[in-house]
Short mmCIF file of C-alpha atoms and ligand atoms in Angstrom, two decimals:
data_model
loop_
_atom_site.label_atom_id
_atom_site.label_comp_id
_atom_site.label_asym_id
_atom_site.label_seq_id
_atom_site.Cartn_x
_atom_site.Cartn_y
_atom_site.Cartn_z
CA MET N 269 97.15 96.18 100.91
CA ARG N 270 97.04 96.22 104.57
CA ALA N 271 98.52 99.27 106.76
CA LEU N 272 98.12 99.94 110.88
CA VAL N 273 96.52 103.56 111.35
CA ALA N 274 96.44 105.50 114.57
CA HIS N 275 93.42 107.53 114.15
CA ALA N 276 93.73 108.78 117.70
CA ALA N 277 94.41 107.43 121.51
CA HIS N 278 93.46 104.59 121.82
CA ASP N 279 91.91 104.72 118.27
CA LEU N 280 94.25 101.81 116.36
CA ARG N 281 92.65 100.90 112.92
CA VAL N 282 94.27 98.20 110.28
CA GLU N 283 93.24 99.54 107.12
CA GLU N 284 92.92 99.18 103.33
CA ARG N 285 95.78 101.77 101.82
CA GLN N 286 97.06 102.02 98.06
CA THR N 287 99.20 99.76 96.98
CA PRO N 288 102.27 101.70 95.29
CA ALA N 289 102.82 102.24 91.89
CA ASP N 290 106.46 100.41 90.93
CA PRO N 291 109.68 102.18 92.37
CA ALA N 292 111.13 105.76 90.65
CA ALA N 293 115.05 105.72 89.55
CA GLY N 294 117.03 105.70 92.60
CA GLU N 295 114.14 103.96 94.79
CA VAL N 296 112.89 100.28 95.78
CA ARG N 297 110.04 98.40 96.56
CA LEU N 298 109.83 96.94 100.13
CA ARG N 299 107.68 93.76 101.20
CA ILE N 300 107.50 94.74 105.09
CA LEU N 301 107.95 90.96 106.70
CA ALA N 302 108.50 92.44 110.68
CA GLY N 303 107.79 95.34 112.69
CA GLY N 304 108.64 96.17 116.32
CA ILE N 305 106.30 97.84 118.01
CA CYS N 306 108.90 100.73 120.23
CA GLY N 307 107.73 103.21 123.20
CA SER N 308 107.23 105.66 120.58
CA ASP N 309 103.87 104.02 119.16
CA LEU N 310 103.52 102.91 122.03
CA HIS N 311 102.92 106.39 123.27
CA TYR N 312 100.99 107.95 119.84
CA TYR N 313 98.58 104.37 121.09
CA HIS N 314 98.24 105.52 124.43
CA HIS N 315 97.97 108.95 125.24
CA GLY N 316 98.01 110.28 121.33
CA GLY N 317 101.84 111.42 121.72
CA PHE N 318 104.55 112.38 123.40
CA GLY N 319 105.62 116.42 125.11
CA THR N 320 104.41 118.47 122.37
CA VAL N 321 104.08 115.85 119.55
CA ARG N 322 100.30 115.11 118.47
CA ILE N 323 98.31 113.32 115.92
CA ARG N 324 97.20 115.67 113.88
CA GLU N 325 95.68 113.26 111.13
CA PRO N 326 96.15 109.35 110.69
CA MET N 327 99.51 108.20 110.79
CA ILE N 328 100.85 104.88 109.84
CA LEU N 329 103.00 103.91 113.39
CA GLY N 330 106.15 101.89 113.05
CA HIS N 331 109.90 102.84 113.29
CA GLU N 332 111.69 99.12 113.04
CA ALA N 333 111.49 97.08 110.39
CA SER N 334 113.31 94.28 107.93
CA ALA N 335 111.70 93.28 104.69
CA VAL N 336 112.58 92.09 101.54
CA VAL N 337 113.19 94.19 97.91
CA GLU N 338 110.54 93.78 95.75
CA GLU N 339 111.70 95.76 92.64
CA VAL N 340 113.92 97.70 92.34
CA GLY N 341 114.18 101.11 89.86
CA ALA N 342 116.65 102.69 87.65
CA GLY N 343 120.06 102.90 88.48
CA VAL N 344 119.70 100.79 91.90
CA GLU N 345 122.69 98.21 91.74
CA GLU N 346 123.47 97.39 95.37
CA LEU N 347 120.30 96.03 95.81
CA SER N 348 117.98 93.59 93.53
CA VAL N 349 115.11 91.13 94.18
CA GLY N 350 114.96 88.80 97.06
CA ASP N 351 117.51 90.61 98.72
CA ILE N 352 116.34 90.50 102.50
CA VAL N 353 116.82 94.51 103.89
CA ALA N 354 117.07 96.59 107.46
CA VAL N 355 114.72 99.52 106.95
CA ASN N 356 116.34 102.42 107.59
CA PRO N 357 113.70 105.19 109.12
CA SER N 358 115.54 108.11 109.31
CA LYS N 359 116.03 110.34 105.72
CA PRO N 360 117.84 113.61 106.77
CA CYS N 361 117.68 116.84 104.02
CA GLY N 362 121.66 116.30 102.97
CA ARG N 363 121.56 119.37 102.49
CA CYS N 364 120.71 122.21 106.16
CA GLU N 365 123.34 123.01 107.87
CA GLU N 366 123.16 120.06 110.55
CA CYS N 367 123.86 117.93 107.51
CA ARG N 368 126.46 119.83 106.10
CA ARG N 369 128.29 119.73 109.18
CA GLY N 370 128.22 115.61 109.75
CA LEU N 371 124.90 115.96 112.50
CA ARG N 372 122.54 113.88 110.85
CA ASN N 373 120.41 113.07 113.10
CA GLU N 374 119.83 116.64 114.40
CA CYS N 375 118.60 117.33 110.45
CA LEU N 376 116.08 120.21 110.68
CA ASP N 377 114.51 118.51 108.00
CA MET N 378 114.53 115.42 108.26
CA VAL N 379 111.47 113.36 107.50
CA PHE N 380 111.35 110.31 110.59
CA SER N 381 109.82 107.39 109.46
CA GLY N 382 106.01 106.55 111.47
CA SER N 383 106.87 110.04 113.17
CA ALA N 384 104.18 112.59 114.38
CA MET N 385 107.09 115.41 114.97
CA ARG N 386 106.77 117.07 111.64
CA PHE N 387 103.19 117.67 110.00
CA PRO N 388 101.98 115.93 107.42
CA HIS N 389 103.20 113.13 109.68
CA ALA N 390 105.53 111.29 107.94
CA GLN N 391 104.03 108.18 107.72
CA GLY N 392 105.61 105.02 109.03
CA LEU N 393 106.09 101.29 108.22
CA PHE N 394 103.58 99.01 109.69
CA ARG N 395 102.22 98.24 106.27
CA GLU N 396 102.35 95.08 104.13
CA ARG N 397 104.71 97.26 101.04
CA MET N 398 106.55 100.42 100.76
CA VAL N 399 108.66 102.59 98.39
CA VAL N 400 111.80 104.23 99.52
CA PRO N 401 114.80 105.34 98.60
CA ALA N 402 117.47 102.52 97.96
CA VAL N 403 119.39 104.12 100.48
CA GLN N 404 116.83 103.59 103.16
CA ALA N 405 117.29 99.80 102.44
CA VAL N 406 120.57 98.33 104.66
CA ARG N 407 121.21 94.84 102.76
CA ALA N 408 121.73 91.57 105.28
CA GLY N 409 124.82 90.66 104.50
CA ALA N 410 124.70 87.11 105.20
CA PRO N 411 121.23 85.63 105.30
CA ALA N 412 119.54 86.78 108.48
CA ASP N 413 115.92 86.72 110.86
CA PRO N 414 114.25 89.37 109.75
CA ALA N 415 112.73 89.33 113.22
CA LEU N 416 116.32 89.81 115.08
CA LEU N 417 116.66 92.29 111.51
CA ALA N 418 113.83 94.24 112.71
CA LEU N 419 115.62 95.13 115.66
CA ALA N 420 119.10 96.96 113.70
CA GLU N 421 116.99 100.40 114.19
CA PRO N 422 116.86 100.22 118.14
CA PHE N 423 120.31 98.78 118.31
CA ALA N 424 121.35 101.45 116.14
CA VAL N 425 120.03 103.66 118.87
CA CYS N 426 122.53 101.82 121.43
CA LEU N 427 125.17 101.88 119.58
CA HIS N 428 125.46 105.28 119.00
CA ALA N 429 124.89 106.41 122.55
CA VAL N 430 128.01 104.08 123.26
CA LYS N 431 129.97 105.79 119.86
CA ARG N 432 129.28 109.72 122.51
CA ALA N 433 130.98 107.61 125.24
CA GLY N 434 134.03 107.10 123.65
CA SER N 435 136.59 104.30 124.82
CA LEU N 436 134.78 101.93 127.07
CA LEU N 437 137.45 99.48 127.29
CA GLY N 438 138.00 97.99 129.93
CA ALA N 439 134.96 100.77 131.52
CA THR N 440 132.89 100.43 134.75
CA VAL N 441 130.12 100.47 133.23
CA LEU N 442 126.37 101.20 135.03
CA VAL N 443 122.97 100.66 133.17
CA SER N 444 119.90 101.45 134.45
CA GLY N 445 116.29 100.79 132.97
CA CYS N 446 116.84 97.40 131.11
CA GLY N 447 113.85 97.72 128.49
CA PRO N 448 115.17 96.90 124.87
CA ILE N 449 116.64 100.05 124.65
CA GLY N 450 118.76 99.30 127.99
CA CYS N 451 119.18 95.74 126.83
CA LEU N 452 120.78 96.95 123.78
CA THR N 453 122.52 98.71 124.92
CA ILE N 454 124.35 96.21 127.09
CA ALA N 455 124.81 94.27 123.82
CA ALA N 456 126.29 97.31 122.50
CA ALA N 457 128.96 98.21 125.96
CA ARG N 458 130.51 94.64 125.84
CA HIS N 459 130.94 94.51 122.02
CA ALA N 460 132.95 97.38 122.79
CA GLY N 461 135.25 96.38 125.17
CA ALA N 462 133.20 97.03 128.46
CA GLY N 463 135.64 95.67 131.61
CA ARG N 464 132.29 94.99 133.51
CA ILE N 465 128.87 95.73 133.36
CA ILE N 466 125.78 96.92 135.80
CA ALA N 467 123.07 96.72 135.42
CA CYS N 468 119.07 97.76 136.88
CA ASP N 469 115.98 98.00 136.89
CA VAL N 470 113.10 98.68 139.21
CA VAL N 471 111.27 95.44 137.95
CA PRO N 472 112.96 91.68 138.59
CA GLU N 473 111.92 90.56 135.05
CA PRO N 474 114.15 92.53 132.61
CA LEU N 475 117.17 91.58 133.89
CA ARG N 476 116.95 88.20 133.03
CA LEU N 477 116.97 89.40 128.98
CA ALA N 478 120.17 91.83 130.72
CA GLU N 479 122.48 88.79 131.96
CA ARG N 480 122.11 86.91 128.96
CA LEU N 481 123.35 90.05 126.52
CA GLY N 482 126.00 91.00 128.32
CA ALA N 483 125.19 92.38 132.04
CA ASP N 484 127.49 90.79 134.87
CA GLU N 485 126.01 92.01 137.69
CA CYS N 486 121.49 92.10 136.97
CA LEU N 487 120.15 94.55 140.96
CA ASP N 488 116.78 95.01 141.24
CA VAL N 489 116.64 97.68 142.42
CA GLY N 490 112.88 98.03 143.11
CA THR N 491 112.86 95.41 146.02
CA ARG N 492 116.06 96.25 147.00
CA PRO N 493 117.37 99.94 146.78
CA ALA N 494 120.71 99.24 148.81
CA ALA N 495 122.14 97.41 145.86
CA LEU N 496 123.71 100.51 144.26
CA ASP N 497 125.19 101.39 147.63
CA ALA N 498 128.76 99.23 146.62
CA CYS N 499 128.76 101.35 143.81
CA LYS N 500 128.70 104.60 145.33
CA GLU N 501 131.86 104.22 147.42
CA GLY N 502 134.49 106.55 147.80
CA LYS N 503 133.59 109.41 145.01
CA GLY N 504 131.66 106.75 143.03
CA ARG N 505 132.75 103.86 141.32
CA ILE N 506 131.54 103.47 137.73
CA ASP N 507 133.08 105.64 135.12
CA VAL N 508 130.56 105.56 132.56
CA ALA N 509 126.60 105.76 133.05
CA PHE N 510 124.20 104.89 130.59
CA ASP N 511 120.90 106.40 131.26
CA CYS N 512 118.38 104.81 129.62
CA THR N 513 114.85 106.05 131.37
CA GLY N 514 115.12 109.50 131.48
CA HIS N 515 114.16 109.33 135.19
CA PRO N 516 115.03 111.56 138.20
CA GLN N 517 115.55 109.66 140.43
CA ALA N 518 117.81 107.19 138.22
CA LEU N 519 120.16 109.78 136.81
CA ALA N 520 120.01 110.90 140.36
CA THR N 521 122.11 107.80 141.84
CA ALA N 522 123.39 107.59 137.74
CA VAL N 523 125.11 110.40 139.24
CA GLU N 524 125.62 109.26 142.95
CA CYS N 525 127.66 105.95 141.39
CA LEU N 526 130.26 107.80 139.34
CA ARG N 527 133.53 108.30 140.00
CA PRO N 528 135.22 112.01 139.33
CA ARG N 529 136.07 112.36 135.65
CA GLY N 530 132.91 109.69 135.10
CA LYS N 531 130.49 110.38 132.07
CA LEU N 532 126.69 110.59 131.77
CA VAL N 533 125.52 109.36 128.61
CA ALA N 534 122.18 110.46 128.67
CA VAL N 535 119.09 108.60 126.17
CA GLY N 536 115.94 107.60 127.78
CA LEU N 537 113.73 110.68 127.15
CA GLY N 538 112.86 112.71 130.46
CA GLY N 539 110.47 115.45 131.01
CA SER N 540 112.66 118.68 132.51
CA LEU N 541 113.82 117.59 136.07
CA ASP N 542 116.17 118.19 139.37
CA PHE N 543 119.79 117.24 138.49
CA PRO N 544 122.12 117.14 141.10
CA LEU N 545 124.62 119.98 139.47
CA PRO N 546 126.65 120.06 142.33
CA SER N 547 127.88 116.36 142.06
CA VAL N 548 128.56 117.39 138.34
CA VAL N 549 130.83 120.55 139.03
CA THR N 550 132.61 119.37 141.99
CA LYS N 551 133.59 115.03 140.14
CA GLU N 552 134.25 117.09 137.24
CA LEU N 553 131.49 115.15 135.38
CA ASP N 554 130.76 114.81 131.51
CA VAL N 555 127.00 115.27 130.48
CA VAL N 556 125.92 114.27 127.34
CA GLY N 557 123.15 113.39 126.19
CA SER N 558 122.40 110.71 122.69
CA PHE N 559 119.67 110.99 119.97
CA ARG N 560 118.56 108.41 117.55
CA PHE N 561 121.76 107.58 115.07
CA ASP N 562 123.51 108.10 112.03
CA ASP N 563 125.80 105.96 109.97
CA GLU N 564 125.38 103.36 113.34
CA PHE N 565 122.71 101.27 111.44
CA SER N 566 125.23 100.45 109.02
CA LEU N 567 126.83 98.56 111.73
CA ALA N 568 123.82 97.13 113.34
CA VAL N 569 122.72 95.78 110.13
CA GLY N 570 126.25 94.35 110.03
CA LEU N 571 126.81 92.79 113.60
CA ILE N 572 123.37 91.05 113.28
CA SER N 573 123.64 89.69 110.24
CA SER N 574 126.85 88.20 110.74
CA GLY N 575 126.34 86.98 114.23
CA ALA N 576 129.59 88.95 115.74
CA VAL N 577 126.33 90.32 118.20
CA ASP N 578 123.92 87.60 118.96
CA LEU N 579 120.25 89.81 119.64
CA SER N 580 118.81 85.89 119.85
CA GLY N 581 116.09 86.37 122.86
CA MET N 582 115.06 90.29 122.01
CA VAL N 583 111.47 89.51 120.41
CA THR N 584 108.98 87.82 123.10
CA ARG N 585 106.40 87.77 120.61
CA THR N 586 105.59 87.90 117.39
CA PHE N 587 101.26 88.73 116.02
CA PRO N 588 99.76 88.97 112.20
CA LEU N 589 99.08 92.57 111.66
CA GLU N 590 95.26 91.42 112.61
CA GLN N 591 96.09 91.45 115.94
CA ALA N 592 97.85 94.41 116.52
CA LYS N 593 95.53 95.48 119.63
CA GLU N 594 96.76 92.07 121.33
CA ALA N 595 100.19 93.34 120.15
CA PHE N 596 100.07 96.48 121.22
CA ASP N 597 99.29 95.29 124.96
CA LEU N 598 101.21 93.11 125.41
CA ALA N 599 104.12 95.25 124.56
CA GLY N 600 103.10 97.68 127.04
CA ASP N 601 103.27 95.23 129.91
CA ARG N 602 107.51 95.38 131.13
CA ALA N 603 107.10 92.14 133.19
CA ARG N 604 105.86 89.90 130.31
CA ALA N 605 107.27 91.74 127.18
CA MET N 606 110.52 92.63 125.89
CA LYS N 607 110.60 93.77 121.97
CA VAL N 608 106.98 92.68 120.50
CA GLN N 609 106.67 92.63 116.36
CA LEU N 610 104.21 92.83 113.74
CA ILE N 611 104.57 90.34 111.24
CA LEU N 612 103.08 92.64 107.95
CA SER N 613 103.38 89.77 105.78
CA GLN N 614 105.75 86.45 105.72
CA ALA N 615 109.89 85.55 104.65
ZN1 ZN V 266 119.89 118.38 107.25
#
């Protein structure tokens, strides 16, 4: 079978790998359908990693995928051959101190597919077939488009961020950064009952999709830096701000826009930065982080497959595996692409 393997920065190869053996008890063999290219895949491709995380051995990329169940191991009752599933890339140990506290997204021994954080690296999902524990294959409740189902992972990230925000019922919400995570946060906040959603970005193209996914107001702060001034009136007018940029300027602006006792949810992973602490103190702001997801993954699968949340329009274009380089180049262009996916095998 074929797999997409990163060897180093700008060294991406489609390689022949051994087809996995039959699934053992409690496992299933999947044939992967669609695989979404995420920001971290792009970092491995362009820079060989991010921060201190580096590719130190060949690694199959990918952690967003849908699949069809090809074979079930003994004792697996919740899945049948032919089921369409979303693949949960997250495998917490279930035994460590953090898992036992219920914080499985903070597991001390996490195996997260397509991540070079641990060594040997956790091999990813951009391959034709793989065997996983049955619990990592989450069945769609209704016949679902494999492309939309492959959005379950990033959507779960955003549902988790919304959960970290607390109740959004009737709230005025700001979402900074309208890439895939920003747009999916808008969809999640809309579903959670936000009253008014204001979206901003420094490039105009992604804002069109932000509007389609539920933003009431879409502001291009690249060409109109004063567009958010109305949100800063008084001591600020925003109840909850989601930062999906990790950028110092965007964070400072969000803090300025938050009303007293407002909440900043940091989703974007930036570097260390100067932070406007005085405003946090004097406006009594809550600042929370949000990292990955836990049981929001099955929630995401349910919302997508039932049609309760319509994410159509998110997938810009799909490419066959042999055109992976073109796919990665397009995925890195924010003006032309939202989510780009690889077709690992046909549905
Ligand atoms: Zn653990």
